[in-house]
mmCIF file with all atom_site columns, C-alpha atoms in Angstrom:
data_model
loop_
_atom_site.group_PDB
_atom_site.id
_atom_site.type_symbol
_atom_site.label_atom_id
_atom_site.label_alt_id
_atom_site.label_comp_id
_atom_site.label_asym_id
_atom_site.label_entity_id
_atom_site.label_seq_id
_atom_site.pdbx_PDB_ins_code
_atom_site.Cartn_x
_atom_site.Cartn_y
_atom_site.Cartn_z
_atom_site.occupancy
_atom_site.B_iso_or_equiv
_atom_site.pdbx_formal_charge
_atom_site.auth_seq_id
_atom_site.auth_comp_id
_atom_site.auth_asym_id
_atom_site.auth_atom_id
_atom_site.pdbx_PDB_model_num
ATOM 1   C CA . MET A 1 1  ? 114.726 372.751 15.821 1.00 89.00 ? 233 MET A CA 1
ATOM 2   C CA . ILE A 1 2  ? 112.331 372.766 18.643 1.00 94.00 ? 234 ILE A CA 1
ATOM 3   C CA . LYS A 1 3  ? 108.888 371.445 17.798 1.00 96.00 ? 235 LYS A CA 1
ATOM 4   C CA . ALA A 1 4  ? 105.651 372.138 20.230 1.00 97.00 ? 236 ALA A CA 1
ATOM 5   C CA . ARG A 1 5  ? 102.521 371.771 20.468 1.00 98.00 ? 237 ARG A CA 1
ATOM 6   C CA . ILE A 1 6  ? 100.121 374.602 21.678 1.00 98.00 ? 238 ILE A CA 1
ATOM 7   C CA . THR A 1 7  ? 96.264  373.495 22.555 1.00 98.00 ? 239 THR A CA 1
ATOM 8   C CA . VAL A 1 8  ? 94.069  375.968 23.165 1.00 98.00 ? 240 VAL A CA 1
ATOM 9   C CA . THR A 1 9  ? 90.988  375.392 24.615 1.00 98.00 ? 241 THR A CA 1
ATOM 10  C CA . LEU A 1 10 ? 87.124  376.987 25.731 1.00 98.00 ? 242 LEU A CA 1
ATOM 11  C CA . LYS A 1 11 ? 87.510  378.163 29.203 1.00 98.00 ? 243 LYS A CA 1
ATOM 12  C CA . ASN A 1 12 ? 84.985  376.223 31.505 1.00 96.00 ? 244 ASN A CA 1
ATOM 13  C CA . GLY A 1 13 ? 81.476  377.876 31.150 1.00 95.00 ? 245 GLY A CA 1
ATOM 14  C CA . VAL A 1 14 ? 82.401  379.847 27.686 1.00 97.00 ? 246 VAL A CA 1
ATOM 15  C CA . LEU A 1 15 ? 79.047  379.081 25.441 1.00 97.00 ? 247 LEU A CA 1
ATOM 16  C CA . ASP A 1 16 ? 80.656  376.691 22.578 1.00 98.00 ? 248 ASP A CA 1
ATOM 17  C CA . PRO A 1 17 ? 77.804  377.248 19.521 1.00 97.00 ? 249 PRO A CA 1
ATOM 18  C CA . GLN A 1 18 ? 80.178  374.988 17.210 1.00 97.00 ? 250 GLN A CA 1
ATOM 19  C CA . GLY A 1 19 ? 80.943  372.023 20.172 1.00 97.00 ? 251 GLY A CA 1
ATOM 20  C CA . LYS A 1 20 ? 76.982  371.904 20.651 1.00 97.00 ? 252 LYS A CA 1
ATOM 21  C CA . ALA A 1 21 ? 76.679  371.864 16.511 1.00 98.00 ? 253 ALA A CA 1
ATOM 22  C CA . ILE A 1 22 ? 78.846  369.055 16.346 1.00 98.00 ? 254 ILE A CA 1
ATOM 23  C CA . GLU A 1 23 ? 77.204  367.305 19.557 1.00 97.00 ? 255 GLU A CA 1
ATOM 24  C CA . HIS A 1 24 ? 74.038  367.367 17.687 1.00 97.00 ? 256 HIS A CA 1
ATOM 25  C CA . ALA A 1 25 ? 75.561  366.502 14.617 1.00 98.00 ? 257 ALA A CA 1
ATOM 26  C CA . LEU A 1 26 ? 76.762  363.255 16.178 1.00 97.00 ? 258 LEU A CA 1
ATOM 27  C CA . GLY A 1 27 ? 73.399  362.683 17.572 1.00 96.00 ? 259 GLY A CA 1
ATOM 28  C CA . ALA A 1 28 ? 71.553  362.919 14.218 1.00 97.00 ? 260 ALA A CA 1
ATOM 29  C CA . LEU A 1 29 ? 74.345  360.032 13.043 1.00 97.00 ? 261 LEU A CA 1
ATOM 30  C CA . GLY A 1 30 ? 73.070  357.769 15.702 1.00 96.00 ? 262 GLY A CA 1
ATOM 31  C CA . PHE A 1 31 ? 75.787  358.337 17.860 1.00 95.00 ? 263 PHE A CA 1
ATOM 32  C CA . ASP A 1 32 ? 73.836  358.417 21.226 1.00 92.00 ? 264 ASP A CA 1
ATOM 33  C CA . GLY A 1 33 ? 76.306  358.110 23.760 1.00 92.00 ? 265 GLY A CA 1
ATOM 34  C CA . VAL A 1 34 ? 77.452  361.840 23.179 1.00 96.00 ? 266 VAL A CA 1
ATOM 35  C CA . ASP A 1 35 ? 77.201  363.864 26.614 1.00 96.00 ? 267 ASP A CA 1
ATOM 36  C CA . SER A 1 36 ? 78.844  366.917 25.338 1.00 97.00 ? 268 SER A CA 1
ATOM 37  C CA . VAL A 1 37 ? 81.815  368.263 22.666 1.00 98.00 ? 269 VAL A CA 1
ATOM 38  C CA . ARG A 1 38 ? 83.775  371.406 22.928 1.00 98.00 ? 270 ARG A CA 1
ATOM 39  C CA . GLN A 1 39 ? 86.124  372.481 20.019 1.00 98.00 ? 271 GLN A CA 1
ATOM 40  C CA . GLY A 1 40 ? 89.540  373.946 20.226 1.00 98.00 ? 272 GLY A CA 1
ATOM 41  C CA . LYS A 1 41 ? 92.544  374.366 18.468 1.00 98.00 ? 273 LYS A CA 1
ATOM 42  C CA . VAL A 1 42 ? 95.724  373.093 18.193 1.00 98.00 ? 274 VAL A CA 1
ATOM 43  C CA . PHE A 1 43 ? 99.286  374.702 16.820 1.00 98.00 ? 275 PHE A CA 1
ATOM 44  C CA . ASP A 1 44 ? 102.413 372.718 15.496 1.00 98.00 ? 276 ASP A CA 1
ATOM 45  C CA . VAL A 1 45 ? 105.027 374.785 16.145 1.00 97.00 ? 277 VAL A CA 1
ATOM 46  C CA . GLU A 1 46 ? 108.696 374.742 15.000 1.00 96.00 ? 278 GLU A CA 1
ATOM 47  C CA . LEU A 1 47 ? 110.854 376.964 15.928 1.00 95.00 ? 279 LEU A CA 1
ATOM 48  C CA . GLN A 1 48 ? 114.863 377.761 15.928 1.00 92.00 ? 280 GLN A CA 1
ATOM 49  C CA . GLY A 1 49 ? 117.147 377.615 19.075 1.00 83.00 ? 281 GLY A CA 1
ATOM 50  C CA . GLY A 1 50 ? 118.497 374.952 21.646 1.00 78.00 ? 282 GLY A CA 1
ATOM 51  C CA . ASP A 1 51 ? 117.271 376.743 24.996 1.00 87.00 ? 283 ASP A CA 1
ATOM 52  C CA . LYS A 1 52 ? 114.212 374.809 26.276 1.00 88.00 ? 284 LYS A CA 1
ATOM 53  C CA . SER A 1 53 ? 113.454 377.704 28.796 1.00 91.00 ? 285 SER A CA 1
ATOM 54  C CA . LYS A 1 54 ? 114.118 380.377 26.631 1.00 91.00 ? 286 LYS A CA 1
ATOM 55  C CA . VAL A 1 55 ? 111.763 378.953 23.900 1.00 93.00 ? 287 VAL A CA 1
ATOM 56  C CA . GLU A 1 56 ? 109.387 377.867 26.316 1.00 94.00 ? 288 GLU A CA 1
ATOM 57  C CA . ALA A 1 57 ? 109.332 381.618 27.239 1.00 94.00 ? 289 ALA A CA 1
ATOM 58  C CA . GLU A 1 58 ? 109.012 382.857 23.786 1.00 95.00 ? 290 GLU A CA 1
ATOM 59  C CA . ILE A 1 59 ? 105.922 380.303 23.226 1.00 96.00 ? 291 ILE A CA 1
ATOM 60  C CA . LYS A 1 60 ? 103.958 381.751 26.229 1.00 97.00 ? 292 LYS A CA 1
ATOM 61  C CA . ALA A 1 61 ? 104.312 385.349 24.823 1.00 97.00 ? 293 ALA A CA 1
ATOM 62  C CA . MET A 1 62 ? 103.126 384.075 21.611 1.00 97.00 ? 294 MET A CA 1
ATOM 63  C CA . CYS A 1 63 ? 100.328 382.614 22.907 1.00 98.00 ? 295 CYS A CA 1
ATOM 64  C CA . ASP A 1 64 ? 99.728  385.893 25.062 1.00 97.00 ? 296 ASP A CA 1
ATOM 65  C CA . LYS A 1 65 ? 99.898  388.161 21.931 1.00 97.00 ? 297 LYS A CA 1
ATOM 66  C CA . LEU A 1 66 ? 98.350  386.040 19.387 1.00 97.00 ? 298 LEU A CA 1
ATOM 67  C CA . LEU A 1 67 ? 97.204  382.473 19.828 1.00 98.00 ? 299 LEU A CA 1
ATOM 68  C CA . ALA A 1 68 ? 94.931  382.354 22.101 1.00 98.00 ? 300 ALA A CA 1
ATOM 69  C CA . ASN A 1 69 ? 92.208  385.164 23.935 1.00 98.00 ? 301 ASN A CA 1
ATOM 70  C CA . THR A 1 70 ? 92.979  384.748 27.349 1.00 97.00 ? 302 THR A CA 1
ATOM 71  C CA . VAL A 1 71 ? 90.164  386.097 28.532 1.00 98.00 ? 303 VAL A CA 1
ATOM 72  C CA . ILE A 1 72 ? 88.123  383.341 26.980 1.00 98.00 ? 304 ILE A CA 1
ATOM 73  C CA . GLU A 1 73 ? 90.646  380.602 26.468 1.00 98.00 ? 305 GLU A CA 1
ATOM 74  C CA . ASN A 1 74 ? 93.310  378.614 28.238 1.00 98.00 ? 306 ASN A CA 1
ATOM 75  C CA . TYR A 1 75 ? 96.429  377.267 26.678 1.00 98.00 ? 307 TYR A CA 1
ATOM 76  C CA . ALA A 1 76 ? 98.737  374.156 27.106 1.00 98.00 ? 308 ALA A CA 1
ATOM 77  C CA . VAL A 1 77 ? 102.007 374.038 26.074 1.00 97.00 ? 309 VAL A CA 1
ATOM 78  C CA . GLU A 1 78 ? 103.841 370.771 25.174 1.00 96.00 ? 310 GLU A CA 1
ATOM 79  C CA . ILE A 1 79 ? 107.237 370.616 24.029 1.00 94.00 ? 311 ILE A CA 1
ATOM 80  C CA . ALA A 1 80 ? 108.958 367.865 22.358 1.00 85.00 ? 312 ALA A CA 1
ATOM 81  C CA . MET B 1 1  ? 81.190  358.906 31.858 1.00 89.00 ? 58  MET B CA 1
ATOM 82  C CA . ILE B 1 2  ? 84.429  358.438 29.674 1.00 94.00 ? 59  ILE B CA 1
ATOM 83  C CA . LYS B 1 3  ? 86.527  361.896 28.463 1.00 96.00 ? 60  LYS B CA 1
ATOM 84  C CA . ALA B 1 4  ? 88.116  361.354 25.015 1.00 97.00 ? 61  ALA B CA 1
ATOM 85  C CA . ARG B 1 5  ? 90.189  364.349 23.288 1.00 98.00 ? 62  ARG B CA 1
ATOM 86  C CA . ILE B 1 6  ? 90.203  363.642 19.188 1.00 98.00 ? 63  ILE B CA 1
ATOM 87  C CA . THR B 1 7  ? 93.139  365.977 17.823 1.00 98.00 ? 64  THR B CA 1
ATOM 88  C CA . VAL B 1 8  ? 93.145  366.361 13.837 1.00 98.00 ? 65  VAL B CA 1
ATOM 89  C CA . THR B 1 9  ? 96.056  367.581 12.208 1.00 98.00 ? 66  THR B CA 1
ATOM 90  C CA . LEU B 1 10 ? 96.352  368.400 8.172  1.00 98.00 ? 67  LEU B CA 1
ATOM 91  C CA . LYS B 1 11 ? 98.134  365.476 6.939  1.00 98.00 ? 68  LYS B CA 1
ATOM 92  C CA . ASN B 1 12 ? 102.031 366.289 5.447  1.00 96.00 ? 69  ASN B CA 1
ATOM 93  C CA . GLY B 1 13 ? 102.590 367.726 2.068  1.00 96.00 ? 70  GLY B CA 1
ATOM 94  C CA . VAL B 1 14 ? 98.726  369.416 2.704  1.00 97.00 ? 71  VAL B CA 1
ATOM 95  C CA . LEU B 1 15 ? 98.747  373.317 2.083  1.00 97.00 ? 72  LEU B CA 1
ATOM 96  C CA . ASP B 1 16 ? 97.789  375.274 5.687  1.00 98.00 ? 73  ASP B CA 1
ATOM 97  C CA . PRO B 1 17 ? 97.308  378.410 4.682  1.00 97.00 ? 74  PRO B CA 1
ATOM 98  C CA . GLN B 1 18 ? 95.872  379.670 7.745  1.00 97.00 ? 75  GLN B CA 1
ATOM 99  C CA . GLY B 1 19 ? 98.842  378.097 9.102  1.00 97.00 ? 76  GLY B CA 1
ATOM 100 C CA . LYS B 1 20 ? 100.901 380.451 7.211  1.00 97.00 ? 77  LYS B CA 1
ATOM 101 C CA . ALA B 1 21 ? 99.410  383.265 7.983  1.00 98.00 ? 78  ALA B CA 1
ATOM 102 C CA . ILE B 1 22 ? 99.511  382.675 11.645 1.00 98.00 ? 79  ILE B CA 1
ATOM 103 C CA . GLU B 1 23 ? 103.429 381.862 10.819 1.00 97.00 ? 80  GLU B CA 1
ATOM 104 C CA . HIS B 1 24 ? 103.905 385.604 8.980  1.00 97.00 ? 81  HIS B CA 1
ATOM 105 C CA . ALA B 1 25 ? 101.596 387.084 11.980 1.00 98.00 ? 82  ALA B CA 1
ATOM 106 C CA . LEU B 1 26 ? 104.520 385.826 14.690 1.00 97.00 ? 83  LEU B CA 1
ATOM 107 C CA . GLY B 1 27 ? 106.934 387.203 12.453 1.00 96.00 ? 84  GLY B CA 1
ATOM 108 C CA . ALA B 1 28 ? 105.396 390.785 12.254 1.00 97.00 ? 85  ALA B CA 1
ATOM 109 C CA . LEU B 1 29 ? 105.265 390.531 15.616 1.00 97.00 ? 86  LEU B CA 1
ATOM 110 C CA . GLY B 1 30 ? 108.791 390.578 16.181 1.00 96.00 ? 87  GLY B CA 1
ATOM 111 C CA . PHE B 1 31 ? 108.568 386.313 16.712 1.00 95.00 ? 88  PHE B CA 1
ATOM 112 C CA . ASP B 1 32 ? 111.743 385.454 14.000 1.00 92.00 ? 89  ASP B CA 1
ATOM 113 C CA . GLY B 1 33 ? 112.542 381.822 15.250 1.00 91.00 ? 90  GLY B CA 1
ATOM 114 C CA . VAL B 1 34 ? 109.562 380.296 14.176 1.00 96.00 ? 91  VAL B CA 1
ATOM 115 C CA . ASP B 1 35 ? 110.305 378.138 11.124 1.00 96.00 ? 92  ASP B CA 1
ATOM 116 C CA . SER B 1 36 ? 106.487 376.915 10.351 1.00 97.00 ? 93  SER B CA 1
ATOM 117 C CA . VAL B 1 37 ? 103.296 376.866 12.011 1.00 98.00 ? 94  VAL B CA 1
ATOM 118 C CA . ARG B 1 38 ? 100.067 374.240 11.260 1.00 98.00 ? 95  ARG B CA 1
ATOM 119 C CA . GLN B 1 39 ? 96.950  374.285 12.436 1.00 98.00 ? 96  GLN B CA 1
ATOM 120 C CA . GLY B 1 40 ? 94.767  371.609 13.632 1.00 98.00 ? 97  GLY B CA 1
ATOM 121 C CA . LYS B 1 41 ? 91.739  370.968 15.641 1.00 98.00 ? 98  LYS B CA 1
ATOM 122 C CA . VAL B 1 42 ? 90.764  369.444 19.139 1.00 98.00 ? 99  VAL B CA 1
ATOM 123 C CA . PHE B 1 43 ? 87.411  368.189 20.201 1.00 98.00 ? 100 PHE B CA 1
ATOM 124 C CA . ASP B 1 44 ? 86.713  367.311 23.435 1.00 98.00 ? 101 ASP B CA 1
ATOM 125 C CA . VAL B 1 45 ? 84.179  364.470 24.138 1.00 97.00 ? 102 VAL B CA 1
ATOM 126 C CA . GLU B 1 46 ? 82.412  363.528 26.773 1.00 96.00 ? 103 GLU B CA 1
ATOM 127 C CA . LEU B 1 47 ? 80.677  359.987 26.282 1.00 95.00 ? 104 LEU B CA 1
ATOM 128 C CA . GLN B 1 48 ? 78.602  357.784 28.183 1.00 92.00 ? 105 GLN B CA 1
ATOM 129 C CA . GLY B 1 49 ? 79.244  354.025 28.639 1.00 83.00 ? 106 GLY B CA 1
ATOM 130 C CA . GLY B 1 50 ? 82.093  352.204 30.702 1.00 78.00 ? 107 GLY B CA 1
ATOM 131 C CA . ASP B 1 51 ? 83.515  349.871 28.009 1.00 87.00 ? 108 ASP B CA 1
ATOM 132 C CA . LYS B 1 52 ? 86.718  351.525 27.047 1.00 88.00 ? 109 LYS B CA 1
ATOM 133 C CA . SER B 1 53 ? 87.710  349.325 23.330 1.00 90.00 ? 110 SER B CA 1
ATOM 134 C CA . LYS B 1 54 ? 83.523  349.999 22.812 1.00 91.00 ? 111 LYS B CA 1
ATOM 135 C CA . VAL B 1 55 ? 84.030  353.686 23.257 1.00 93.00 ? 112 VAL B CA 1
ATOM 136 C CA . GLU B 1 56 ? 87.351  353.572 21.310 1.00 93.00 ? 113 GLU B CA 1
ATOM 137 C CA . ALA B 1 57 ? 85.654  351.632 18.354 1.00 94.00 ? 114 ALA B CA 1
ATOM 138 C CA . GLU B 1 58 ? 82.683  354.775 18.584 1.00 95.00 ? 115 GLU B CA 1
ATOM 139 C CA . ILE B 1 59 ? 85.021  357.336 18.742 1.00 96.00 ? 116 ILE B CA 1
ATOM 140 C CA . LYS B 1 60 ? 86.827  356.251 15.587 1.00 97.00 ? 117 LYS B CA 1
ATOM 141 C CA . ALA B 1 61 ? 83.478  356.020 13.773 1.00 97.00 ? 118 ALA B CA 1
ATOM 142 C CA . MET B 1 62 ? 82.648  359.510 14.883 1.00 97.00 ? 119 MET B CA 1
ATOM 143 C CA . CYS B 1 63 ? 85.953  360.668 13.542 1.00 98.00 ? 120 CYS B CA 1
ATOM 144 C CA . ASP B 1 64 ? 85.492  358.828 10.085 1.00 97.00 ? 121 ASP B CA 1
ATOM 145 C CA . LYS B 1 65 ? 82.199  359.683 9.740  1.00 97.00 ? 122 LYS B CA 1
ATOM 146 C CA . LEU B 1 66 ? 82.419  363.457 10.790 1.00 97.00 ? 123 LEU B CA 1
ATOM 147 C CA . LEU B 1 67 ? 85.349  365.196 12.435 1.00 98.00 ? 124 LEU B CA 1
ATOM 148 C CA . ALA B 1 68 ? 88.250  364.499 9.905  1.00 98.00 ? 125 ALA B CA 1
ATOM 149 C CA . ASN B 1 69 ? 88.429  364.187 6.633  1.00 98.00 ? 126 ASN B CA 1
ATOM 150 C CA . THR B 1 70 ? 90.689  361.492 5.936  1.00 97.00 ? 127 THR B CA 1
ATOM 151 C CA . VAL B 1 71 ? 91.395  362.319 2.750  1.00 98.00 ? 128 VAL B CA 1
ATOM 152 C CA . ILE B 1 72 ? 93.388  365.112 4.108  1.00 98.00 ? 129 ILE B CA 1
ATOM 153 C CA . GLU B 1 73 ? 93.585  364.666 7.721  1.00 98.00 ? 130 GLU B CA 1
ATOM 154 C CA . ASN B 1 74 ? 94.914  362.716 10.793 1.00 98.00 ? 131 ASN B CA 1
ATOM 155 C CA . TYR B 1 75 ? 93.385  361.791 14.040 1.00 98.00 ? 132 TYR B CA 1
ATOM 156 C CA . ALA B 1 76 ? 94.549  360.767 16.807 1.00 98.00 ? 133 ALA B CA 1
ATOM 157 C CA . VAL B 1 77 ? 92.465  359.763 20.218 1.00 97.00 ? 134 VAL B CA 1
ATOM 158 C CA . GLU B 1 78 ? 93.449  359.721 23.546 1.00 96.00 ? 135 GLU B CA 1
ATOM 159 C CA . ILE B 1 79 ? 91.084  358.178 26.428 1.00 94.00 ? 136 ILE B CA 1
ATOM 160 C CA . ALA B 1 80 ? 91.351  359.917 29.841 1.00 85.00 ? 137 ALA B CA 1
#
C-alpha cells in the first residue's frame, strides 16, 4: 500500500475570500503580524499497488480529473 | 517576512464523510486502487517578524484559537 499526500492550492492572483476572512479574523483576535492567509486543501490518499511511478501517474490523473481545478489551482504530490 | 504552512488534518477515528465521498467518486471514475481518502486543510500564512521561535509560538496560538479544532483535528506547522 502506498500513502500519498496531495496538496491543492490556489494559483497566484486568484482571489481567496476564505483566506481573507481568516486573515481578518486573526487580526480581530489580536494577531497583528499576519500579512496574508491563503487556504488550500490536502488529501491523504491510500492506494494499492507497488509500482511507484505507475501510482504517481494515477494520482496525477486523479488530480486532473477530480481533486483539483487546474484552471485556478496548483497541486503537489508527495508519495511516502 | 516569514512564510509558514499549517496543515490541519482530522484525527484518526474521526469520521470524514467528505473524504468518503471523494473516495467513492474516484471509484466511479475508474480509479480502482484507492483504499481511503481523508481530506484536510492547508493554510499558507505570511507573517511579519524575524524571530523564528516567537513566530512559531504565535502560529501555535493561532491554530489553537482559530485554525484548528483540536478536539477532532491535528495540526502541523512548517516554517519556510
